[in-house]
Short mmCIF file of C-alpha atoms and ligand atoms in Angstrom, two decimals:
data_model
loop_
_atom_site.label_atom_id
_atom_site.label_comp_id
_atom_site.label_asym_id
_atom_site.label_seq_id
_atom_site.Cartn_x
_atom_site.Cartn_y
_atom_site.Cartn_z
CA MET A 37 -96.98 4.29 17.51
CA THR A 38 -99.47 2.22 19.45
CA GLN A 39 -101.03 5.25 21.15
CA ASP A 40 -101.12 7.04 17.77
CA LEU A 41 -103.08 4.15 16.31
CA TRP A 42 -105.54 4.01 19.23
CA THR A 43 -106.08 7.77 18.94
CA ARG A 44 -106.61 7.47 15.18
CA VAL A 45 -109.26 4.79 15.65
CA ASP A 46 -111.03 6.81 18.37
CA ARG A 47 -111.07 9.77 15.96
CA TYR A 48 -112.44 7.54 13.17
CA VAL A 49 -115.21 6.21 15.45
CA GLY A 50 -116.03 9.72 16.63
CA GLU A 51 -116.26 11.14 13.13
CA LEU A 52 -118.35 8.22 11.86
CA LEU A 53 -120.80 7.68 14.71
CA ILE A 54 -120.85 10.68 17.01
CA ALA A 55 -122.33 13.85 15.57
CA PRO A 56 -120.42 17.08 16.24
CA ASP A 57 -121.86 18.56 19.40
CA ALA A 58 -121.15 22.17 20.31
CA THR A 59 -122.54 21.73 23.83
CA LEU A 60 -120.24 18.82 24.67
CA ASP A 61 -117.28 20.63 23.08
CA ALA A 62 -118.08 23.71 25.17
CA ALA A 63 -118.27 21.61 28.33
CA LEU A 64 -114.73 20.35 27.72
CA ARG A 65 -113.47 23.78 26.71
CA ASP A 66 -114.84 25.46 29.83
CA SER A 67 -113.59 22.64 32.06
CA ASP A 68 -110.14 23.15 30.56
CA ALA A 69 -110.32 26.93 30.92
CA ALA A 70 -111.25 26.51 34.59
CA GLY A 71 -108.16 24.36 35.12
CA LEU A 72 -109.94 21.04 35.58
CA PRO A 73 -107.85 17.98 34.65
CA PRO A 74 -108.52 16.55 31.15
CA ILE A 75 -109.80 13.21 32.42
CA ALA A 76 -113.43 13.12 31.29
CA VAL A 77 -114.55 10.00 29.45
CA SER A 78 -113.93 9.93 25.69
CA PRO A 79 -116.80 10.66 23.26
CA ALA A 80 -117.04 6.98 22.35
CA TYR A 81 -117.23 6.03 26.03
CA GLY A 82 -119.78 8.75 26.76
CA ARG A 83 -121.93 7.35 23.98
CA MET A 84 -121.47 3.86 25.45
CA LEU A 85 -122.71 5.04 28.86
CA GLN A 86 -125.67 6.70 27.18
CA LEU A 87 -126.53 3.57 25.20
CA LEU A 88 -126.27 1.31 28.23
CA ALA A 89 -128.48 3.60 30.31
CA ARG A 90 -130.99 4.12 27.54
CA GLY A 91 -130.96 0.49 26.47
CA MET A 92 -131.93 -0.68 29.91
CA GLY A 93 -134.53 2.06 30.30
CA ALA A 94 -132.81 3.81 33.21
CA ARG A 95 -134.93 6.51 34.83
CA ARG A 96 -132.75 7.16 37.85
CA VAL A 97 -128.99 7.35 37.36
CA LEU A 98 -126.28 7.83 39.98
CA GLU A 99 -122.83 9.13 39.05
CA ILE A 100 -119.91 9.28 41.45
CA GLY A 101 -117.30 11.79 40.21
CA THR A 102 -118.80 14.69 38.22
CA LEU A 103 -115.72 16.73 37.23
CA GLY A 104 -117.02 19.29 34.67
CA GLY A 105 -120.19 17.37 33.88
CA TYR A 106 -119.12 15.85 30.55
CA SER A 107 -120.19 12.26 31.31
CA ALA A 108 -123.17 13.70 33.20
CA ILE A 109 -124.45 15.32 30.00
CA TRP A 110 -124.19 12.02 28.12
CA LEU A 111 -126.04 10.21 30.90
CA ALA A 112 -128.68 12.92 31.40
CA ARG A 113 -129.48 12.80 27.70
CA ALA A 114 -130.27 9.09 28.08
CA LEU A 115 -133.06 9.82 30.54
CA PRO A 116 -136.75 9.70 29.61
CA PRO A 117 -138.98 12.65 30.58
CA GLY A 118 -139.14 12.82 34.37
CA GLY A 119 -135.86 10.93 34.73
CA ARG A 120 -133.14 12.06 37.12
CA LEU A 121 -129.35 12.00 37.37
CA VAL A 122 -127.78 12.47 40.79
CA THR A 123 -124.06 13.14 40.46
CA LEU A 124 -121.63 13.38 43.39
CA GLU A 125 -118.58 15.65 43.42
CA LEU A 126 -116.10 16.47 46.17
CA ASN A 127 -114.64 19.65 44.69
CA PRO A 128 -116.99 22.68 44.71
CA ARG A 129 -115.03 24.30 41.86
CA HIS A 130 -115.62 21.25 39.70
CA ALA A 131 -119.29 21.19 40.69
CA ALA A 132 -119.70 24.86 39.73
CA VAL A 133 -118.24 24.24 36.27
CA ALA A 134 -120.44 21.17 35.89
CA ARG A 135 -123.54 23.14 36.90
CA ARG A 136 -122.95 25.63 34.11
CA ASN A 137 -122.20 22.89 31.60
CA VAL A 138 -125.29 20.78 32.33
CA ASP A 139 -127.49 23.88 32.37
CA ARG A 140 -126.15 24.99 28.99
CA ALA A 141 -126.78 21.46 27.69
CA GLY A 142 -130.46 21.94 28.52
CA VAL A 143 -130.57 19.04 30.99
CA GLY A 144 -130.10 21.07 34.17
CA ASP A 145 -133.62 20.32 35.37
CA ARG A 146 -132.85 16.59 35.46
CA VAL A 147 -129.40 16.83 37.06
CA GLU A 148 -128.76 17.17 40.76
CA ILE A 149 -125.12 17.80 41.74
CA ARG A 150 -124.32 16.98 45.35
CA VAL A 151 -121.10 18.53 46.63
CA GLY A 152 -119.05 16.75 49.27
CA PRO A 153 -117.25 13.45 49.87
CA ALA A 154 -119.18 10.81 47.91
CA GLN A 155 -119.30 8.50 50.92
CA GLU A 156 -121.23 11.12 52.86
CA SER A 157 -123.56 11.85 49.95
CA LEU A 158 -124.24 8.13 49.50
CA ARG A 159 -125.08 7.77 53.21
CA ALA A 160 -127.40 10.78 52.94
CA LEU A 161 -129.13 9.23 49.92
CA ALA A 162 -129.67 6.04 51.93
CA ARG A 163 -131.16 8.01 54.84
CA GLU A 164 -133.46 9.91 52.51
CA GLY A 165 -134.80 6.63 51.16
CA GLY A 166 -135.63 7.83 47.63
CA ALA A 167 -136.58 5.62 44.70
CA PRO A 168 -133.85 3.12 43.78
CA PHE A 169 -131.31 3.73 41.03
CA ASP A 170 -131.31 1.84 37.75
CA PHE A 171 -127.78 2.70 36.67
CA VAL A 172 -124.60 3.68 38.52
CA PHE A 173 -121.35 5.09 37.07
CA ILE A 174 -118.37 5.12 39.44
CA ASP A 175 -115.59 7.45 38.26
CA ALA A 176 -114.21 9.31 41.31
CA ASP A 177 -111.06 8.67 43.37
CA LYS A 178 -110.01 5.06 42.94
CA VAL A 179 -109.24 4.59 46.64
CA GLY A 180 -112.94 5.10 47.35
CA TYR A 181 -114.26 2.60 44.77
CA ALA A 182 -114.88 -0.31 47.17
CA ASP A 183 -116.80 1.94 49.55
CA TYR A 184 -118.76 3.51 46.70
CA PHE A 185 -119.75 0.05 45.56
CA ARG A 186 -120.79 -1.07 49.06
CA LEU A 187 -122.77 2.12 49.64
CA SER A 188 -124.37 2.18 46.17
CA LEU A 189 -125.57 -1.40 46.12
CA PRO A 190 -128.37 -0.87 48.68
CA LEU A 191 -129.52 2.13 46.60
CA CYS A 192 -129.99 -0.03 43.48
CA ARG A 193 -132.96 -1.98 42.24
CA THR A 194 -132.59 -5.59 41.19
CA GLY A 195 -131.53 -5.44 37.55
CA ALA A 196 -129.58 -2.23 37.99
CA MET A 197 -126.40 -1.84 35.97
CA LEU A 198 -123.11 -0.53 37.31
CA VAL A 199 -120.08 0.72 35.35
CA ALA A 200 -116.78 1.54 37.08
CA ASP A 201 -114.10 3.41 35.12
CA ASN A 202 -110.30 3.05 35.10
CA ILE A 203 -110.09 -0.53 36.24
CA VAL A 204 -107.30 -1.90 34.03
CA ARG A 205 -104.71 0.83 34.51
CA GLU A 206 -102.40 -0.07 31.60
CA GLY A 207 -102.56 -3.71 32.67
CA GLU A 208 -101.27 -3.07 36.19
CA VAL A 209 -104.56 -4.46 37.55
CA ALA A 210 -103.10 -7.91 37.00
CA ASN A 211 -99.98 -7.07 39.04
CA ALA A 212 -100.61 -8.42 42.53
CA SER A 213 -97.40 -6.85 43.85
CA SER A 214 -98.04 -3.34 42.56
CA ALA A 215 -97.31 -0.66 45.15
CA ASP A 216 -99.41 1.95 43.30
CA ALA A 217 -102.25 3.03 45.60
CA ASN A 218 -104.72 3.25 42.71
CA VAL A 219 -103.85 -0.23 41.48
CA VAL A 220 -104.15 -1.65 44.99
CA ALA A 221 -107.50 0.14 45.32
CA VAL A 222 -109.02 -1.14 42.08
CA ARG A 223 -107.79 -4.66 42.81
CA HIS A 224 -109.52 -4.46 46.18
CA PHE A 225 -112.66 -3.08 44.52
CA ASN A 226 -112.66 -5.97 42.02
CA GLU A 227 -112.34 -8.46 44.88
CA VAL A 228 -115.24 -6.88 46.77
CA VAL A 229 -117.38 -7.06 43.62
CA ALA A 230 -116.31 -10.66 42.98
CA ALA A 231 -117.27 -11.65 46.52
CA GLU A 232 -120.71 -10.00 46.31
CA PRO A 233 -123.34 -12.65 45.47
CA ARG A 234 -125.92 -10.01 44.48
CA VAL A 235 -123.98 -8.96 41.37
CA SER A 236 -122.64 -10.58 38.23
CA ALA A 237 -119.67 -8.71 36.75
CA THR A 238 -116.97 -8.59 34.13
CA VAL A 239 -114.04 -6.33 33.23
CA ILE A 240 -113.54 -5.16 29.64
CA GLN A 241 -110.18 -3.78 28.51
CA THR A 242 -110.15 -0.68 26.33
CA VAL A 243 -107.63 1.34 24.31
CA GLY A 244 -108.10 4.80 22.81
CA VAL A 245 -107.45 8.44 23.55
CA LYS A 246 -107.34 7.53 27.25
CA LYS A 247 -104.57 4.98 26.70
CA TYR A 248 -104.92 1.36 27.79
CA ASP A 249 -107.52 1.01 30.50
CA GLY A 250 -110.90 -0.63 30.99
CA PHE A 251 -114.12 -0.73 32.91
CA LEU A 252 -116.00 -3.07 35.17
CA LEU A 253 -119.59 -3.80 34.17
CA ALA A 254 -121.95 -5.36 36.70
CA VAL A 255 -125.63 -6.14 36.99
CA VAL A 256 -127.46 -6.48 40.30
CA THR A 257 -129.03 -9.90 39.93
CA SER A 258 -130.85 -10.16 43.25
N1 SAH B 86 -117.06 11.42 35.27
C1 SAH B 86 -116.32 12.60 34.84
C2 SAH B 86 -114.88 12.51 35.28
C3 SAH B 86 -114.69 12.39 36.77
S1 SAH B 86 -113.00 12.73 37.26
C4 SAH B 86 -116.40 12.71 33.33
O1 SAH B 86 -116.16 11.69 32.65
O2 SAH B 86 -116.72 13.78 32.82
C5 SAH B 86 -113.10 12.33 38.97
C6 SAH B 86 -113.85 13.34 39.81
O3 SAH B 86 -114.04 12.74 41.10
C7 SAH B 86 -113.08 14.64 40.06
O4 SAH B 86 -113.86 15.76 39.73
C8 SAH B 86 -112.80 14.63 41.56
O5 SAH B 86 -112.84 15.91 42.18
C9 SAH B 86 -113.93 13.75 42.08
N2 SAH B 86 -113.67 13.15 43.40
C10 SAH B 86 -112.48 12.78 43.92
N3 SAH B 86 -112.64 12.31 45.17
C11 SAH B 86 -113.96 12.37 45.44
C12 SAH B 86 -114.76 12.03 46.57
N4 SAH B 86 -114.22 11.54 47.69
N5 SAH B 86 -116.09 12.24 46.50
C13 SAH B 86 -116.65 12.74 45.36
N6 SAH B 86 -115.95 13.07 44.27
C14 SAH B 86 -114.63 12.89 44.30
C1 DHB B 87 -107.70 9.98 36.19
C2 DHB B 87 -109.00 9.76 36.65
C3 DHB B 87 -109.95 9.24 35.80
O1 DHB B 87 -111.23 8.98 36.20
C4 DHB B 87 -109.61 8.93 34.48
O2 DHB B 87 -110.59 8.40 33.68
C5 DHB B 87 -108.34 9.13 34.04
C6 DHB B 87 -107.36 9.67 34.89
C7 DHB B 87 -106.69 10.53 37.13
O3 DHB B 87 -107.05 10.81 38.28
O4 DHB B 87 -105.57 10.72 36.70
MG1 MG B 88 -112.33 7.95 34.76
#
Protein backbone atom coordinates (compact mmCIF):
# COMPACT_ATOMS: atom_id res chain seq x y z
CA MET A 1 0.00 0.00 0.00
CA THR A 2 2.68 2.46 0.99
CA GLN A 3 4.86 1.68 -2.04
CA ASP A 4 1.76 1.89 -4.26
CA LEU A 5 1.07 5.37 -2.96
CA TRP A 6 4.68 6.53 -3.43
CA THR A 7 4.64 5.17 -6.99
CA ARG A 8 1.33 6.90 -7.68
CA VAL A 9 2.68 10.24 -6.52
CA ASP A 10 5.88 9.82 -8.58
CA ARG A 11 3.68 9.11 -11.61
CA TYR A 12 1.55 12.19 -10.85
CA VAL A 13 4.65 14.39 -10.56
CA GLY A 14 6.09 12.93 -13.75
CA GLU A 15 2.92 13.47 -15.75
CA LEU A 16 2.46 17.02 -14.44
CA LEU A 17 5.99 18.40 -14.57
CA ILE A 18 8.18 16.23 -16.76
CA ALA A 19 7.41 16.26 -20.46
CA PRO A 20 7.38 12.89 -22.24
CA ASP A 21 10.86 12.34 -23.59
CA ALA A 22 11.50 9.67 -26.20
CA THR A 23 15.27 9.94 -25.79
CA LEU A 24 15.20 9.29 -22.05
CA ASP A 25 12.67 6.47 -22.54
CA ALA A 26 14.94 4.93 -25.18
CA ALA A 27 17.94 5.17 -22.85
CA LEU A 28 16.08 3.14 -20.22
CA ARG A 29 14.72 0.69 -22.79
CA ASP A 30 18.15 0.00 -24.28
CA SER A 31 19.74 -0.26 -20.84
CA ASP A 32 17.11 -2.85 -19.96
CA ALA A 33 17.55 -4.72 -23.25
CA ALA A 34 21.30 -4.88 -22.62
CA GLY A 35 20.67 -6.45 -19.21
CA LEU A 36 21.70 -3.48 -17.09
CA PRO A 37 20.05 -3.36 -13.65
CA PRO A 38 17.01 -1.02 -13.39
CA ILE A 39 18.61 1.31 -10.86
CA ALA A 40 18.87 4.63 -12.70
CA VAL A 41 17.52 7.67 -10.87
CA SER A 42 13.79 8.36 -11.23
CA PRO A 43 12.56 11.05 -13.67
CA ALA A 44 11.76 13.38 -10.77
CA TYR A 45 15.25 12.88 -9.34
CA GLY A 46 16.88 13.35 -12.74
CA ARG A 47 15.04 16.64 -13.06
CA MET A 48 16.21 17.58 -9.55
CA LEU A 49 19.85 16.94 -10.50
CA GLN A 50 19.37 19.01 -13.63
CA LEU A 51 17.80 21.89 -11.71
CA LEU A 52 20.51 21.89 -9.06
CA ALA A 53 23.27 21.89 -11.67
CA ARG A 54 21.59 24.50 -13.83
CA GLY A 55 20.54 26.63 -10.87
CA MET A 56 24.09 26.96 -9.67
CA GLY A 57 25.42 27.56 -13.17
CA ALA A 58 27.53 24.40 -13.33
CA ARG A 59 29.83 24.25 -16.34
CA ARG A 60 31.87 21.24 -15.31
CA VAL A 61 30.07 18.26 -13.82
CA LEU A 62 31.54 15.03 -12.47
CA GLU A 63 29.44 11.87 -12.16
CA ILE A 64 30.64 8.70 -10.47
CA GLY A 65 28.57 5.70 -11.66
CA THR A 66 27.29 6.06 -15.24
CA LEU A 67 25.27 2.85 -15.75
CA GLY A 68 23.38 3.40 -19.06
CA GLY A 69 23.76 7.17 -19.03
CA TYR A 70 20.25 8.08 -17.84
CA SER A 71 21.31 10.52 -15.10
CA ALA A 72 24.16 11.63 -17.37
CA ILE A 73 21.65 12.82 -19.98
CA TRP A 74 19.77 14.85 -17.37
CA LEU A 75 23.01 16.41 -16.13
CA ALA A 76 24.46 17.03 -19.61
CA ARG A 77 21.29 18.87 -20.58
CA ALA A 78 21.89 21.25 -17.67
CA LEU A 79 25.19 22.39 -19.15
CA PRO A 80 25.65 25.71 -20.94
CA PRO A 81 27.39 25.73 -24.35
CA GLY A 82 30.99 24.63 -23.84
CA GLY A 83 30.13 22.81 -20.62
CA ARG A 84 31.38 19.31 -19.86
CA LEU A 85 30.26 16.20 -18.00
CA VAL A 86 32.89 13.65 -17.02
CA THR A 87 31.25 10.41 -15.93
CA LEU A 88 33.11 7.43 -14.45
CA GLU A 89 32.06 3.81 -14.98
CA LEU A 90 33.75 0.56 -14.01
CA ASN A 91 31.88 -1.77 -16.36
CA PRO A 92 32.77 -1.40 -20.07
CA ARG A 93 29.42 -2.93 -21.09
CA HIS A 94 27.58 -0.27 -19.14
CA ALA A 95 29.83 2.43 -20.61
CA ALA A 96 29.12 1.21 -24.16
CA VAL A 97 25.36 1.39 -23.60
CA ALA A 98 25.77 4.84 -22.04
CA ARG A 99 27.85 6.04 -25.00
CA ARG A 100 25.05 5.16 -27.41
CA ASN A 101 22.42 6.70 -25.16
CA VAL A 102 24.19 10.04 -24.64
CA ASP A 103 25.05 10.24 -28.34
CA ARG A 104 21.42 9.64 -29.32
CA ALA A 105 20.40 12.32 -26.81
CA GLY A 106 22.51 14.80 -28.78
CA VAL A 107 24.81 15.59 -25.86
CA GLY A 108 27.64 13.22 -26.80
CA ASP A 109 30.01 16.08 -27.56
CA ARG A 110 29.78 17.30 -23.95
CA VAL A 111 30.03 13.91 -22.25
CA GLU A 112 33.26 12.08 -21.54
CA ILE A 113 32.87 8.53 -20.21
CA ARG A 114 35.95 7.19 -18.44
CA VAL A 115 36.00 3.42 -18.03
CA GLY A 116 37.71 1.85 -15.04
CA PRO A 117 37.58 1.88 -11.23
CA ALA A 118 36.42 5.37 -10.23
CA GLN A 119 39.24 5.70 -7.71
CA GLU A 120 41.77 5.35 -10.51
CA SER A 121 39.91 7.75 -12.78
CA LEU A 122 39.70 10.32 -9.97
CA ARG A 123 43.45 10.04 -9.35
CA ALA A 124 44.06 10.48 -13.08
CA LEU A 125 41.85 13.58 -13.12
CA ALA A 126 43.89 15.01 -10.23
CA ARG A 127 47.16 14.33 -12.07
CA GLU A 128 45.83 15.95 -15.24
CA GLY A 129 45.02 19.10 -13.28
CA GLY A 130 42.04 20.24 -15.38
CA ALA A 131 39.62 23.01 -14.47
CA PRO A 132 37.76 22.35 -11.21
CA PHE A 133 34.29 20.83 -11.08
CA ASP A 134 31.20 22.79 -10.07
CA PHE A 135 28.93 19.83 -9.37
CA VAL A 136 29.53 16.20 -8.38
CA PHE A 137 27.02 13.31 -8.36
CA ILE A 138 28.17 10.16 -6.54
CA ASP A 139 26.08 7.10 -7.48
CA ALA A 140 28.45 4.12 -7.86
CA ASP A 141 29.24 1.26 -5.45
CA LYS A 142 28.42 2.37 -1.93
CA VAL A 143 31.59 0.85 -0.45
CA GLY A 144 33.59 3.36 -2.49
CA TYR A 145 31.63 6.48 -1.43
CA ALA A 146 34.06 7.72 1.25
CA ASP A 147 36.99 7.40 -1.15
CA TYR A 148 35.06 9.06 -3.95
CA PHE A 149 34.31 11.96 -1.64
CA ARG A 150 37.94 12.29 -0.49
CA LEU A 151 39.23 12.11 -4.07
CA SER A 152 36.57 14.43 -5.52
CA LEU A 153 36.92 17.22 -2.99
CA PRO A 154 40.31 18.44 -4.28
CA LEU A 155 38.82 18.49 -7.80
CA CYS A 156 36.06 20.91 -6.75
CA ARG A 157 35.94 24.67 -6.69
CA THR A 158 34.79 26.51 -3.59
CA GLY A 159 31.02 26.70 -3.92
CA ALA A 160 30.76 23.36 -5.70
CA MET A 161 27.74 21.21 -4.93
CA LEU A 162 27.82 17.49 -4.28
CA VAL A 163 24.92 15.01 -4.31
CA ALA A 164 25.35 11.40 -3.15
CA ASP A 165 22.57 8.89 -3.89
CA ASN A 166 21.19 6.02 -1.81
CA ILE A 167 22.14 7.29 1.60
CA VAL A 168 19.06 6.41 3.66
CA ARG A 169 18.61 2.79 2.60
CA GLU A 170 15.05 2.26 3.90
CA GLY A 171 16.07 3.90 7.18
CA GLU A 172 18.89 1.46 7.89
CA VAL A 173 21.33 4.40 7.82
CA ALA A 174 20.26 5.13 11.38
CA ASN A 175 21.04 1.56 12.49
CA ALA A 176 24.51 1.68 14.03
CA SER A 177 24.60 -2.10 14.42
CA SER A 178 23.67 -2.96 10.85
CA ALA A 179 25.85 -5.69 9.36
CA ASP A 180 24.91 -4.74 5.77
CA ALA A 181 28.09 -3.70 3.96
CA ASN A 182 26.29 -0.93 2.06
CA VAL A 183 24.79 0.50 5.25
CA VAL A 184 28.15 0.38 7.00
CA ALA A 185 29.68 2.09 3.95
CA VAL A 186 27.19 4.95 3.73
CA ARG A 187 27.40 5.51 7.48
CA HIS A 188 31.17 5.77 7.14
CA PHE A 189 30.76 8.12 4.18
CA ASN A 190 28.40 10.34 6.20
CA GLU A 191 30.93 10.47 9.04
CA VAL A 192 33.75 11.44 6.68
CA VAL A 193 31.58 14.22 5.23
CA ALA A 194 30.56 15.36 8.72
CA ALA A 195 34.19 15.56 9.80
CA GLU A 196 35.25 17.57 6.74
CA PRO A 197 35.39 21.28 7.64
CA ARG A 198 35.42 22.34 3.96
CA VAL A 199 31.83 21.20 3.37
CA SER A 200 28.40 21.89 4.81
CA ALA A 201 25.98 19.00 4.29
CA THR A 202 22.56 17.56 4.95
CA VAL A 203 20.69 14.33 4.19
CA ILE A 204 17.17 14.43 2.74
CA GLN A 205 14.92 11.37 2.90
CA THR A 206 12.91 10.45 -0.19
CA VAL A 207 10.14 8.01 -1.13
CA GLY A 208 8.95 7.11 -4.62
CA VAL A 209 9.45 4.53 -7.33
CA LYS A 210 12.85 3.76 -5.79
CA LYS A 211 11.31 2.97 -2.40
CA TYR A 212 12.42 4.75 0.77
CA ASP A 213 15.88 6.20 0.37
CA GLY A 214 17.53 9.61 0.31
CA PHE A 215 20.48 11.67 -0.75
CA LEU A 216 23.24 13.67 0.83
CA LEU A 217 23.59 17.25 -0.40
CA ALA A 218 26.78 19.17 0.32
CA VAL A 219 28.37 22.45 -0.67
CA VAL A 220 32.11 23.09 -0.59
CA THR A 221 32.29 26.19 1.56
CA SER A 222 36.04 26.77 1.56
N1 LIG B 1 23.87 7.21 -12.16
C1 LIG B 1 23.21 6.14 -12.92
C2 LIG B 1 23.11 4.89 -12.09
C3 LIG B 1 24.42 4.34 -11.61
S1 LIG B 1 24.28 2.65 -11.02
C4 LIG B 1 21.84 6.62 -13.34
O1 LIG B 1 21.10 7.14 -12.48
O2 LIG B 1 21.48 6.50 -14.51
C5 LIG B 1 25.90 2.41 -10.40
C6 LIG B 1 26.97 2.25 -11.46
O3 LIG B 1 28.23 2.32 -10.78
C7 LIG B 1 26.94 0.90 -12.18
O4 LIG B 1 26.92 1.07 -13.57
C8 LIG B 1 28.24 0.22 -11.75
O5 LIG B 1 28.84 -0.57 -12.76
C9 LIG B 1 29.12 1.42 -11.42
N2 LIG B 1 30.25 1.11 -10.54
C10 LIG B 1 30.30 0.17 -9.56
N3 LIG B 1 31.53 0.16 -8.99
C11 LIG B 1 32.25 1.12 -9.61
C12 LIG B 1 33.59 1.59 -9.47
N4 LIG B 1 34.43 1.06 -8.59
N5 LIG B 1 34.01 2.58 -10.29
C13 LIG B 1 33.15 3.13 -11.20
N6 LIG B 1 31.88 2.72 -11.36
C14 LIG B 1 31.43 1.74 -10.59
C1 LIG C 1 21.35 0.09 -6.37
C2 LIG C 1 22.24 1.11 -6.71
C3 LIG C 1 21.78 2.40 -6.86
O1 LIG C 1 22.62 3.43 -7.16
C4 LIG C 1 20.42 2.69 -6.69
O2 LIG C 1 20.03 3.99 -6.83
C5 LIG C 1 19.56 1.68 -6.35
C6 LIG C 1 20.00 0.36 -6.20
C7 LIG C 1 21.86 -1.29 -6.21
O3 LIG C 1 23.07 -1.50 -6.39
O4 LIG C 1 21.06 -2.17 -5.93
MG1 LIG D 1 21.65 5.29 -7.05
